[in-house]
Tab-separated table of C-alpha atoms and ligand atoms in Angstrom:
chain	number	residue	atom	x	y	z
D	25	MET	CA	53.126	-44.599	169.212
D	26	ALA	CA	49.444	-45.390	169.645
D	27	ALA	CA	48.394	-47.233	172.711
D	28	LEU	CA	48.286	-51.021	172.154
D	29	PRO	CA	44.871	-52.244	172.192
D	30	THR	CA	43.041	-54.605	174.474
D	31	LEU	CA	40.336	-57.004	173.083
D	32	SER	CA	37.471	-58.383	175.104
D	33	THR	CA	35.330	-61.603	174.539
D	34	ASP	CA	32.843	-63.417	176.810
D	35	ARG	CA	35.379	-65.042	179.002
D	36	LEU	CA	38.976	-63.403	178.059
D	37	SER	CA	40.739	-60.089	177.865
D	38	LEU	CA	43.445	-59.918	175.410
D	39	ARG	CA	45.896	-57.105	176.503
D	40	PRO	CA	49.439	-56.306	175.998
D	41	PHE	CA	52.083	-58.101	177.894
D	42	ARG	CA	53.608	-56.539	180.826
D	43	MET	CA	57.202	-57.287	182.221
D	44	SER	CA	55.263	-58.457	185.535
D	45	ASP	CA	53.828	-61.406	183.477
D	46	ALA	CA	57.419	-62.922	183.098
D	47	PRO	CA	56.920	-65.589	185.880
D	48	ASP	CA	53.602	-66.778	184.452
D	49	VAL	CA	55.228	-66.894	180.808
D	50	GLN	CA	58.119	-68.802	182.326
D	51	ARG	CA	55.748	-71.439	184.051
D	52	LEU	CA	53.444	-71.991	181.207
D	53	ALA	CA	55.857	-71.721	178.298
D	54	GLY	CA	58.346	-73.764	180.147
D	55	ASP	CA	56.279	-76.941	179.682
D	56	TYR	CA	57.673	-79.145	176.812
D	57	ASP	CA	54.011	-79.972	175.772
D	58	VAL	CA	53.466	-76.340	175.018
D	59	ALA	CA	56.971	-75.569	173.447
D	60	LYS	CA	56.819	-78.520	171.128
D	61	GLY	CA	53.895	-77.153	169.279
D	62	THR	CA	55.289	-73.780	168.723
D	63	LEU	CA	58.177	-72.540	166.403
D	64	VAL	CA	60.270	-70.755	168.775
D	65	ILE	CA	59.765	-71.548	172.612
D	66	PRO	CA	63.093	-72.942	173.668
D	67	HIS	CA	63.160	-76.003	175.853
D	68	PRO	CA	64.580	-76.172	178.544
D	69	TYR	CA	63.375	-72.803	179.065
D	70	PRO	CA	66.109	-70.554	180.540
D	71	ASP	CA	65.667	-68.023	183.420
D	72	GLY	CA	65.472	-64.552	181.824
D	73	GLU	CA	64.082	-65.677	178.628
D	74	ALA	CA	60.517	-64.538	179.595
D	75	GLU	CA	61.785	-61.144	180.213
D	76	ARG	CA	63.885	-61.087	177.150
D	77	TRP	CA	60.918	-62.186	175.162
D	78	ILE	CA	58.373	-59.616	176.705
D	79	ALA	CA	60.923	-56.688	176.003
D	80	SER	CA	61.498	-58.049	172.277
D	81	LEU	CA	57.657	-57.961	171.746
D	82	GLN	CA	57.514	-54.365	172.875
D	83	ARG	CA	60.259	-53.344	170.406
D	84	ASP	CA	58.570	-55.299	167.407
D	85	GLU	CA	55.207	-53.766	168.238
D	86	GLU	CA	56.623	-50.179	168.193
D	87	ALA	CA	58.347	-51.131	164.752
D	88	GLY	CA	54.727	-52.259	163.576
D	89	THR	CA	55.781	-55.731	162.491
D	90	LEU	CA	54.050	-57.511	165.317
D	91	VAL	CA	50.749	-57.382	167.364
D	92	THR	CA	50.605	-59.562	170.615
D	93	PHE	CA	48.374	-60.125	173.366
D	94	ALA	CA	48.583	-61.858	176.763
D	95	ILE	CA	45.429	-64.085	176.842
D	96	VAL	CA	43.811	-63.423	180.313
D	97	LEU	CA	40.803	-64.976	182.017
D	98	ARG	CA	38.695	-62.115	182.731
D	99	GLU	CA	37.069	-63.215	186.094
D	100	GLU	CA	40.368	-64.110	187.664
D	101	GLY	CA	42.882	-61.690	185.724
D	102	ARG	CA	45.026	-64.672	185.170
D	103	VAL	CA	47.326	-64.860	182.190
D	104	ILE	CA	46.896	-68.321	180.524
D	105	GLY	CA	48.640	-67.811	177.123
D	106	PHE	CA	49.731	-65.865	174.128
D	107	ILE	CA	48.333	-64.879	170.779
D	108	GLY	CA	49.975	-62.731	168.109
D	109	LEU	CA	50.177	-61.643	164.642
D	110	ASP	CA	53.646	-61.256	162.723
D	111	ILE	CA	52.785	-58.555	160.115
D	112	ALA	CA	54.233	-58.161	156.697
D	113	ALA	CA	52.819	-54.753	155.906
D	114	ALA	CA	53.926	-54.706	152.423
D	115	HIS	CA	51.725	-57.482	151.724
D	116	GLN	CA	48.909	-56.602	154.146
D	117	GLN	CA	49.172	-60.095	155.521
D	118	ALA	CA	50.050	-61.583	158.968
D	119	ARG	CA	51.041	-64.905	160.362
D	120	MET	CA	49.065	-65.944	163.327
D	121	SER	CA	50.483	-67.860	166.336
D	122	TYR	CA	49.283	-68.768	169.738
D	123	TRP	CA	49.969	-71.046	172.972
D	124	LEU	CA	47.994	-71.865	175.936
D	125	GLY	CA	49.260	-73.173	179.294
D	126	GLN	CA	48.403	-76.694	179.570
D	127	PRO	CA	45.983	-76.470	182.343
D	128	TYR	CA	43.675	-74.353	180.195
D	129	TRP	CA	43.606	-76.547	176.972
D	130	ASN	CA	40.330	-77.893	175.811
D	131	HIS	CA	37.895	-75.212	177.080
D	132	GLY	CA	37.455	-73.273	174.002
D	133	TYR	CA	39.806	-70.463	175.099
D	134	CYS	CA	41.940	-70.551	171.941
D	135	THR	CA	39.271	-70.579	169.673
D	136	GLU	CA	37.727	-67.685	171.423
D	137	ALA	CA	40.966	-65.754	171.285
D	138	VAL	CA	41.625	-66.553	167.648
D	139	ARG	CA	38.141	-65.179	166.734
D	140	ALA	CA	38.808	-61.905	168.356
D	141	VAL	CA	42.313	-61.541	166.686
D	142	LEU	CA	40.683	-62.237	163.298
D	143	VAL	CA	38.361	-59.335	163.768
D	144	HIS	CA	41.054	-57.156	164.921
D	145	GLY	CA	43.403	-58.160	162.032
D	146	PHE	CA	40.709	-57.634	159.261
D	147	GLN	CA	38.657	-54.738	160.782
D	148	GLN	CA	41.313	-52.601	162.674
D	149	LEU	CA	44.678	-53.554	161.001
D	150	GLN	CA	42.896	-53.821	157.580
D	151	LEU	CA	44.839	-56.775	156.690
D	152	HIS	CA	44.011	-58.594	153.485
D	153	ARG	CA	45.151	-62.026	154.539
D	154	ILE	CA	45.855	-63.946	157.757
D	155	TYR	CA	47.432	-67.432	157.783
D	156	ALA	CA	48.497	-69.870	160.430
D	157	PRO	CA	50.697	-72.803	160.077
D	158	HIS	CA	50.691	-75.788	162.512
D	159	PHE	CA	52.724	-78.897	162.822
D	160	LEU	CA	51.173	-82.036	161.270
D	161	ASN	CA	51.471	-83.676	164.691
D	162	ASN	CA	49.316	-80.974	166.427
D	163	PRO	CA	45.771	-81.807	165.627
D	164	ALA	CA	44.274	-79.458	168.433
D	165	SER	CA	45.699	-76.569	166.699
D	166	GLY	CA	44.064	-77.673	163.278
D	167	GLN	CA	40.931	-78.008	164.995
D	168	VAL	CA	40.975	-74.482	166.315
D	169	LEU	CA	41.594	-73.218	162.904
D	170	LYS	CA	38.912	-75.339	161.387
D	171	LYS	CA	36.408	-74.038	163.975
D	172	VAL	CA	36.990	-70.585	163.161
D	173	GLY	CA	36.304	-71.191	159.573
D	174	MET	CA	39.927	-70.942	158.312
D	175	VAL	CA	40.597	-72.499	154.790
D	176	TYR	CA	43.034	-75.426	154.575
D	177	GLU	CA	45.538	-74.692	151.965
D	178	GLY	CA	47.847	-77.561	152.075
D	179	ARG	CA	50.693	-79.189	153.578
D	180	LEU	CA	54.330	-77.673	153.507
D	181	ARG	CA	56.723	-80.575	153.591
D	182	GLU	CA	59.547	-80.522	156.219
D	183	HIS	CA	58.990	-76.612	156.250
D	184	TYR	CA	60.426	-76.043	159.677
D	185	LEU	CA	63.460	-77.322	161.545
D	186	ARG	CA	62.458	-77.960	165.265
D	187	PHE	CA	64.385	-79.442	168.069
D	188	GLY	CA	66.742	-81.152	165.528
D	189	ARG	CA	64.170	-82.621	163.124
D	190	TYR	CA	62.442	-81.353	159.957
D	191	VAL	CA	58.674	-81.153	160.384
D	192	ASP	CA	55.702	-81.144	158.118
D	193	VAL	CA	53.253	-78.204	158.491
D	194	GLU	CA	49.611	-77.971	157.678
D	195	LEU	CA	48.677	-74.385	156.527
D	196	TYR	CA	45.416	-72.431	156.828
D	197	GLY	CA	44.538	-68.985	155.695
D	198	LEU	CA	41.638	-66.611	155.535
D	199	LEU	CA	41.113	-63.761	153.239
D	200	GLU	CA	39.365	-60.499	154.090
D	201	GLN	CA	36.500	-61.051	151.810
D	202	GLU	CA	36.083	-64.481	152.985
D	203	PHE	CA	35.855	-63.247	156.604
D	204	ASP	CA	33.355	-60.429	155.585
D	205	ARG	CA	31.034	-63.077	154.071
D	206	ARG	CA	30.900	-65.083	157.179
N	17	COA	C1	46.814	-75.751	170.199
N	17	COA	C2	46.241	-75.074	171.477
N	17	COA	C3	46.552	-73.442	171.489
N	17	COA	C4	44.722	-75.147	171.437
N	17	COA	O1	44.191	-74.298	172.717
N	17	COA	P1	42.781	-74.682	173.341
N	17	COA	O2	42.335	-73.400	174.136
N	17	COA	O3	42.960	-76.086	173.901
N	17	COA	O4	41.968	-74.875	171.986
N	17	COA	P2	40.157	-75.010	172.018
N	17	COA	O5	39.892	-75.473	173.349
N	17	COA	O6	39.753	-73.674	171.643
N	17	COA	O7	40.095	-76.026	170.969
N	17	COA	C5	40.777	-77.243	170.827
N	17	COA	C6	40.266	-78.297	169.953
N	17	COA	O8	41.148	-79.265	169.712
N	17	COA	C7	40.480	-80.551	169.846
N	17	COA	N1	41.592	-81.443	170.329
N	17	COA	C8	42.280	-81.496	171.364
N	17	COA	N2	43.326	-82.505	171.440
N	17	COA	C9	43.047	-83.047	170.168
N	17	COA	C10	43.720	-84.171	169.487
N	17	COA	N3	44.889	-84.724	169.987
N	17	COA	N4	43.222	-84.684	168.193
N	17	COA	C11	42.201	-83.737	167.609
N	17	COA	N5	41.720	-82.927	168.295
N	17	COA	C12	42.071	-82.336	169.480
N	17	COA	C13	39.652	-80.136	171.013
N	17	COA	O9	38.601	-81.284	171.338
N	17	COA	C14	39.016	-78.886	170.510
N	17	COA	O10	38.031	-79.182	169.593
N	17	COA	P3	36.407	-79.270	169.888
N	17	COA	O11	36.016	-77.851	170.571
N	17	COA	O12	35.713	-79.437	168.464
N	17	COA	O13	36.239	-80.392	170.743
N	17	COA	C15	46.871	-75.573	172.706
N	17	COA	O14	46.735	-76.886	172.825
N	17	COA	C16	48.419	-75.408	172.861
N	17	COA	O15	48.792	-74.351	173.381
N	17	COA	N6	49.221	-76.197	172.564
N	17	COA	C17	50.757	-76.090	172.588
N	17	COA	C18	51.275	-74.818	171.817
N	17	COA	C19	50.712	-74.946	170.368
N	17	COA	O16	50.577	-76.052	169.921
N	17	COA	N7	50.446	-73.771	169.919
N	17	COA	C20	49.821	-73.790	168.390
N	17	COA	C21	50.994	-73.587	167.359
N	17	COA	S1	50.391	-73.644	165.809
């Protein structure tokens, strides 16, 4: 298997997760305000979940169905979040997801990470389409997707069941040719 890539931006390094990141993942993802914006982070966050999750990422990356990065502040070497692409290779498309620990919100870090992953997805992974759903009640995520130029594609009504409630989703997408033109 080829080595997993590391991407660099002005302030961030996007690198593969390591098992030693588990305590940071547990601390940051264990926050309900982080979990509630995501599709899958459990809450309460059980001991051992971060280790299990990191091991599962490594398996899925080897299978070619997932590309994930720990979002790391370059100057401090500190893990502040996650970004990844769930790849449907048969359709040359991927679903993007991300989360950041709450102390790091509203500094533009997610926008910076998303831009780098779009470049990677279209140029290195040769994807045709990258899309990202966000919960209707999560405008910060929508703002990130607007800032990077993703196209609003509509609302999926009660598309996910999250913490016992059906939730509406706003869908954004970008095609390779739209990305090229920017
Ligand atoms: C969504 C999330 C990743 C954004 O990360 P971030 O690093 O704070 O994002 P950025 O700083 O790049 O951009 C956030 C933008 O949202 C805006 N924003 C923040 N709260 C907002 C709100 N309540 N309403 C509208 N806009 C809001 C910010 O002002 C900023 O926009 P601006 O640069 O135009 O001012 C982060 O809030 C998070 O991890 N949330 C919990 C997990 C989650 O929801 N993941 C997304 C799943 S789809």
